[in-house]
GROMACS .gro file of C-alpha atoms in nm:
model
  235
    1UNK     CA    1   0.574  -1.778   0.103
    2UNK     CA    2   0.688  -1.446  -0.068
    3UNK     CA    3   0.822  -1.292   0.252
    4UNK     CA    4   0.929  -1.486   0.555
    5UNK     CA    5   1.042  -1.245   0.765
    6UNK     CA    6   0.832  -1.096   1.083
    7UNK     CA    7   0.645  -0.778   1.008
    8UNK     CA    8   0.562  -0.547   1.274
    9UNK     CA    9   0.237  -0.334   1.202
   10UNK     CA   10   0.229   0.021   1.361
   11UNK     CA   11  -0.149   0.186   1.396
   12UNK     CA   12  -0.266  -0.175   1.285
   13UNK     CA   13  -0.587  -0.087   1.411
   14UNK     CA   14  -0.654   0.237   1.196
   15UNK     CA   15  -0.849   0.166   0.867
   16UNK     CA   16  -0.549   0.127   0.605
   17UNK     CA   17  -0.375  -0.043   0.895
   18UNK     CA   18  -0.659  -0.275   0.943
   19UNK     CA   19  -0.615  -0.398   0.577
   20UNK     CA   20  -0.280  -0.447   0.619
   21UNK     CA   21  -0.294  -0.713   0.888
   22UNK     CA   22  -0.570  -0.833   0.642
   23UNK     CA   23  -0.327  -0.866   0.357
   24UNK     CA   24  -0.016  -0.967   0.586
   25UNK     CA   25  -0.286  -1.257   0.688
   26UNK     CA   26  -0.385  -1.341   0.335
   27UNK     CA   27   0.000  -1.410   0.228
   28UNK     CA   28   0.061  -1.632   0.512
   29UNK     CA   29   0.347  -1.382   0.609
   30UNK     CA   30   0.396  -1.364   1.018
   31UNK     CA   31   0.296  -1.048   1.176
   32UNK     CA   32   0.292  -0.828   1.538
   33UNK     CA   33   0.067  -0.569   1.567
   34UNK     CA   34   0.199  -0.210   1.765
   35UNK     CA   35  -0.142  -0.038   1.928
   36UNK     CA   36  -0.229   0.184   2.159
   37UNK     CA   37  -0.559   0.005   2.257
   38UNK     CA   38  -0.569  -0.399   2.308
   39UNK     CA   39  -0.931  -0.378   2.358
   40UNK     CA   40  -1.000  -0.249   1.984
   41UNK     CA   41  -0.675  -0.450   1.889
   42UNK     CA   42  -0.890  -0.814   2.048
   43UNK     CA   43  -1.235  -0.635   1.931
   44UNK     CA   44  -1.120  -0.568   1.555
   45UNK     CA   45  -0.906  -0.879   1.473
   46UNK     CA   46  -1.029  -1.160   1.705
   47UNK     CA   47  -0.881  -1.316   2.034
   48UNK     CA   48  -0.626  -1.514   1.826
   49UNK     CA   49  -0.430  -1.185   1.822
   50UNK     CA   50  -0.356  -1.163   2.124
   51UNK     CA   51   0.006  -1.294   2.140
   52UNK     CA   52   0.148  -1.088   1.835
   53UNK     CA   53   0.057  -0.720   2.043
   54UNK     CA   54   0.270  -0.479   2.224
   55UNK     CA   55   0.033  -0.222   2.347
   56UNK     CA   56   0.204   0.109   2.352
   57UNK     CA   57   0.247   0.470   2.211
   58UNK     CA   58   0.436   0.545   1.934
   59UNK     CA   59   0.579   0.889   2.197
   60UNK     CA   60   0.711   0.642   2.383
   61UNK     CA   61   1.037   0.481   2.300
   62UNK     CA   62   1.067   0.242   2.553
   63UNK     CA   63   0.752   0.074   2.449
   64UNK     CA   64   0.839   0.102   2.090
   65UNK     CA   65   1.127  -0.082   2.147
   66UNK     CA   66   0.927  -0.331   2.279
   67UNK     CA   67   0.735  -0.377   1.979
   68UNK     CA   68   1.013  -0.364   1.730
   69UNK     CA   69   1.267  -0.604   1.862
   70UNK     CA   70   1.203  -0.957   1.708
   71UNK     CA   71   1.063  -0.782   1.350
   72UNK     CA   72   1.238  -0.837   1.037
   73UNK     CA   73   0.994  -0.494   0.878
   74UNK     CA   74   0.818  -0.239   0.982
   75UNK     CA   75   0.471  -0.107   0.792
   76UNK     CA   76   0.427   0.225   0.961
   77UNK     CA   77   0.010   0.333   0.904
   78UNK     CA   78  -0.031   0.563   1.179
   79UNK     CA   79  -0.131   0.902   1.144
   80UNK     CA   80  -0.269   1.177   1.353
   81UNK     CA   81  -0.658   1.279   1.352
   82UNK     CA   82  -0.621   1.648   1.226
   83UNK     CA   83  -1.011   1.705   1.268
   84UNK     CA   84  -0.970   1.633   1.655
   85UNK     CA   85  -0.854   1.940   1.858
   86UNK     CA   86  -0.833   1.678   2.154
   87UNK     CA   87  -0.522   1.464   1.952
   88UNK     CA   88  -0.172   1.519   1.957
   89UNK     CA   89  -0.108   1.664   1.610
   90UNK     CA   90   0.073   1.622   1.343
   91UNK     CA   91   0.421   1.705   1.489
   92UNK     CA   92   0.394   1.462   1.735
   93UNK     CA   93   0.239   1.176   1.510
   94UNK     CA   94   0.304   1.239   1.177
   95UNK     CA   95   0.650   1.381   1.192
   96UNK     CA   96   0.780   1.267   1.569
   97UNK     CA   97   0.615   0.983   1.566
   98UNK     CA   98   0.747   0.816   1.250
   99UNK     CA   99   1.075   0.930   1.318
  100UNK     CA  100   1.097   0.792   1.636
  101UNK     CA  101   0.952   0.465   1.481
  102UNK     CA  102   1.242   0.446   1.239
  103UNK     CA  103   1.500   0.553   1.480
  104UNK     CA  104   1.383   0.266   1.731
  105UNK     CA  105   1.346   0.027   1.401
  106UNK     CA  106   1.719   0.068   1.292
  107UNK     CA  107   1.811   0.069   1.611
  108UNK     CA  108   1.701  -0.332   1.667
  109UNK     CA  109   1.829  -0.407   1.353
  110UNK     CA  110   1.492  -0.392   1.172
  111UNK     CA  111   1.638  -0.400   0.796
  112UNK     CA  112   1.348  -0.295   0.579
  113UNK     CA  113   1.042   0.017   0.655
  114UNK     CA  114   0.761   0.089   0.474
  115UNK     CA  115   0.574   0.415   0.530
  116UNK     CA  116   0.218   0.488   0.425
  117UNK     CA  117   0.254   0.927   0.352
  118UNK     CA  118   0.030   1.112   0.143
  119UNK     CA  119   0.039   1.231  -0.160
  120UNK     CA  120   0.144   1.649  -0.214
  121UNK     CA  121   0.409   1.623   0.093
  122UNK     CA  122   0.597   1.836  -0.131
  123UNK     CA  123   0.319   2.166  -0.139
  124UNK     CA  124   0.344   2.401   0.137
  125UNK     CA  125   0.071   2.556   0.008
  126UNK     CA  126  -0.178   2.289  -0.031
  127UNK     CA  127  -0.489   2.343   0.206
  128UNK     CA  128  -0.440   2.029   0.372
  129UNK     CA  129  -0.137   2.228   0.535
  130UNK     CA  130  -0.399   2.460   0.710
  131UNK     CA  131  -0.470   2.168   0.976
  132UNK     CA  132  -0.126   2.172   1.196
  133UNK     CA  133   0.084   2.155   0.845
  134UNK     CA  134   0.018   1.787   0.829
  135UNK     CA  135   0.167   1.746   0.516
  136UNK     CA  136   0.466   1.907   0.594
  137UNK     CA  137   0.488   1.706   0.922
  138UNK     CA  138   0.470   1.415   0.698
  139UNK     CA  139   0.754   1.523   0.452
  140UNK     CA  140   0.989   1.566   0.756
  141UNK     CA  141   0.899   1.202   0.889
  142UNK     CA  142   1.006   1.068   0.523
  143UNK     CA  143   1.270   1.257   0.448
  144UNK     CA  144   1.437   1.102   0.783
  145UNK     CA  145   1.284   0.753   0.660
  146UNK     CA  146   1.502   0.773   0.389
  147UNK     CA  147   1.824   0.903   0.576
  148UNK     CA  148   1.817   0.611   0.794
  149UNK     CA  149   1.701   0.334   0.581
  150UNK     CA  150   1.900   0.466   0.256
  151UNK     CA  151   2.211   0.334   0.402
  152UNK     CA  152   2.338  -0.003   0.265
  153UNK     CA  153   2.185  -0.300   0.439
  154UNK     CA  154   1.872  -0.146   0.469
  155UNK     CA  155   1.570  -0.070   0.255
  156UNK     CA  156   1.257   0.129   0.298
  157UNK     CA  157   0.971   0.195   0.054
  158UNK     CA  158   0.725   0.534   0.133
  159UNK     CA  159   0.378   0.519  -0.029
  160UNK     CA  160   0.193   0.864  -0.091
  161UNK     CA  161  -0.165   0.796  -0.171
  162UNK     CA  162  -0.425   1.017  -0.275
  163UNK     CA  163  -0.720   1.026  -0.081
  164UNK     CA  164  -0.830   0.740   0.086
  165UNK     CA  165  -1.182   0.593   0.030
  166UNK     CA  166  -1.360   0.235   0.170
  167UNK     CA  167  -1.506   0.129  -0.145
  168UNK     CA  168  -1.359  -0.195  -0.279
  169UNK     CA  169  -1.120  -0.485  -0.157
  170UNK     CA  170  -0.777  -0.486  -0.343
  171UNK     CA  171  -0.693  -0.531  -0.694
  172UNK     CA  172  -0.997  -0.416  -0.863
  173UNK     CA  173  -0.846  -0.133  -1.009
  174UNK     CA  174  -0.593  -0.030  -1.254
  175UNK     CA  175  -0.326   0.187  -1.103
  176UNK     CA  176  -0.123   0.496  -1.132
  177UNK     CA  177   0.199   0.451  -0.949
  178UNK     CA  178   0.434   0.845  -0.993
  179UNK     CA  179   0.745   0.977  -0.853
  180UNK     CA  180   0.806   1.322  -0.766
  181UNK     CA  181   0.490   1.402  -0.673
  182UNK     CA  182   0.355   1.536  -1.001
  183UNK     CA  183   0.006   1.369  -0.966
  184UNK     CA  184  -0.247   1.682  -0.845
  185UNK     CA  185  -0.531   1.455  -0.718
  186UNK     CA  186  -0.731   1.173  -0.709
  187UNK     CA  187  -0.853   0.854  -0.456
  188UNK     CA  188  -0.780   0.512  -0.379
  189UNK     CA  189  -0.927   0.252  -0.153
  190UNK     CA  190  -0.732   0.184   0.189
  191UNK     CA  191  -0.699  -0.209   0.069
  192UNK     CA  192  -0.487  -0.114  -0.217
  193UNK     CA  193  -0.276   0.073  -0.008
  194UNK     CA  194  -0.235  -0.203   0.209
  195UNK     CA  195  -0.196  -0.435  -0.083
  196UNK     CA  196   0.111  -0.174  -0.212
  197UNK     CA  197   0.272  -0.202   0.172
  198UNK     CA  198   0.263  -0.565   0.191
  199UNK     CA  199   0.372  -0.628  -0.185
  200UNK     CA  200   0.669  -0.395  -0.133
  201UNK     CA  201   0.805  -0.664   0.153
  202UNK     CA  202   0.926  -0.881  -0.127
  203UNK     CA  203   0.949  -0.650  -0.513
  204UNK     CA  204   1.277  -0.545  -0.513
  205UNK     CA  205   1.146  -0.260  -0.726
  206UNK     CA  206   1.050  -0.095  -0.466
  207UNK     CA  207   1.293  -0.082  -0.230
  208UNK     CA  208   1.448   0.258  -0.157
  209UNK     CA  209   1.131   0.405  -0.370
  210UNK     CA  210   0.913   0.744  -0.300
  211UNK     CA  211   0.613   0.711  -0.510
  212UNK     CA  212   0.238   0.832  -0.528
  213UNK     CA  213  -0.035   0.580  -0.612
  214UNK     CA  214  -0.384   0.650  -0.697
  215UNK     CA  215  -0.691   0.392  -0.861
  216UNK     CA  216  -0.770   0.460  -1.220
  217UNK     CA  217  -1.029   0.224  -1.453
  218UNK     CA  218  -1.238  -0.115  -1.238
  219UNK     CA  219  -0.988  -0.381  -1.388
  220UNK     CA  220  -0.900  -0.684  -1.202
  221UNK     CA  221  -0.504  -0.718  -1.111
  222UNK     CA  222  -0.324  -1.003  -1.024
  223UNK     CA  223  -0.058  -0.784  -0.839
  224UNK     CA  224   0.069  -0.448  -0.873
  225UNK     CA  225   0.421  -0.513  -0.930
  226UNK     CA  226   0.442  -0.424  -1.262
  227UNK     CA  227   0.340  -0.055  -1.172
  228UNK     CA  228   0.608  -0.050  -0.926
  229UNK     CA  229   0.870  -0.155  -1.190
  230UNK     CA  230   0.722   0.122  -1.414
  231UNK     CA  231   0.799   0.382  -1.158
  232UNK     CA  232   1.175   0.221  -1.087
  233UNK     CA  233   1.224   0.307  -1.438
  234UNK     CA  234   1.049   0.645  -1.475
  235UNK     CA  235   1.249   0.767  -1.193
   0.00000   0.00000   0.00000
């Protein structure tokens, strides 16, 4: 086993989040899920689920700590709905939310977090910003990701990837893993996110990494550490 730790899974039942439990699953590593509904939690992964869920909101603390305190990691895929008028928005999800998360995390000695952004945090001016500054929201959840997890005896790893599609399964493409938000555009599938997330439990490359990640050329991969050890080093 390449991690042995407990990972807890927050918006497991979102697409990328989905994949993760997928991947967490595939590696034999032990896992909790953190969702707001159990019914789409039991109807999505099976009954055999039902004793790794804390059913909760991530605007409540009190239930968060619930969910946190016997995990070893966090993977943090929520994210608001920006297209829904009806859902909080990105303040509360995207930028609350995740800080609350981490706050919680640390606070039951939860040593490592790993944060699924988006790429272009760092542009005010891109158009995403027009729905409730989402990006922005996002930037001010990581940059307190980092506060709190940069400290020694933690780790954290934030992933910013470009737009999401449902195309593939994982490792079918070459990647492009950047720092400092220099890449403009471009897409990858949700199960290479999750395959990113999960592989940064146990590459010590990646700990206490920002980095964007999009899918280049169809070529099989065994894993995508080596991109992650390219970043360390272009950083």
């Amino acid at each position: 086993m390449r991690y042995s730790g407990t990972v807890l899974v927050a918006g497991a039942t979102g697409r990328t989040g989905q994949w993760v439990v997928k991947r967490l699953i595939h590696y034999g590593i032990d896992y909790r899920l953190f969702v707001r509904s159990g019914e789409k939690a039991l109807e999505t992964f099976g009954p055999e689920i039902i004793d790794r869920i804390t059913i909760g909101s991530i605007e409540n603390e009190y239930e968060i700590d619930a969910a946190v305190k016997n995990a070893d990691a966090v993977i943090c895929a929520i994210g608001g709905n920006v297209m829904d008028p009806d859902q909080p928005p990105p303040s509360v999800i995207d930028r609350d939310g995740v800080i609350r998360l981490a706050h919680r995390s640390k606070r039951h000695g939860v040593k490592r977090f790993i944060l699924v952004s988006s790429l272009a945090v760092t542009k005010p001016d891109h158009p995403l910003n027009k729905y409730g500054n989402v990006l922005t929201m996002k930037l001010e959840g990581e940059n307190e990701v980092r506060r709190l997890y940069g400290e020694k005896g933690y780790s954290y790893t934030i992933l910013r990837p470009g737009g999401l599609i449902d195309e593939d399964g994982p490792l079918q493409h070459s990647m492009l893993f950047d720092t400092g938000d220099k890449i403009e555009t471009g897409n990858i599938n949700r199960s290479d996110v999750a395959q990113a997330a999960v592989e940064a439990l146990w590459v010590q490359e990646a700990q206490n990494l920002t980095f964007e990640l999009i899918q280049q050329n169809a070529l099989s991969q065994d894993s995508f550490e080596p991109y992650y050890k390219q970043a360390a080093q272009s950083r």
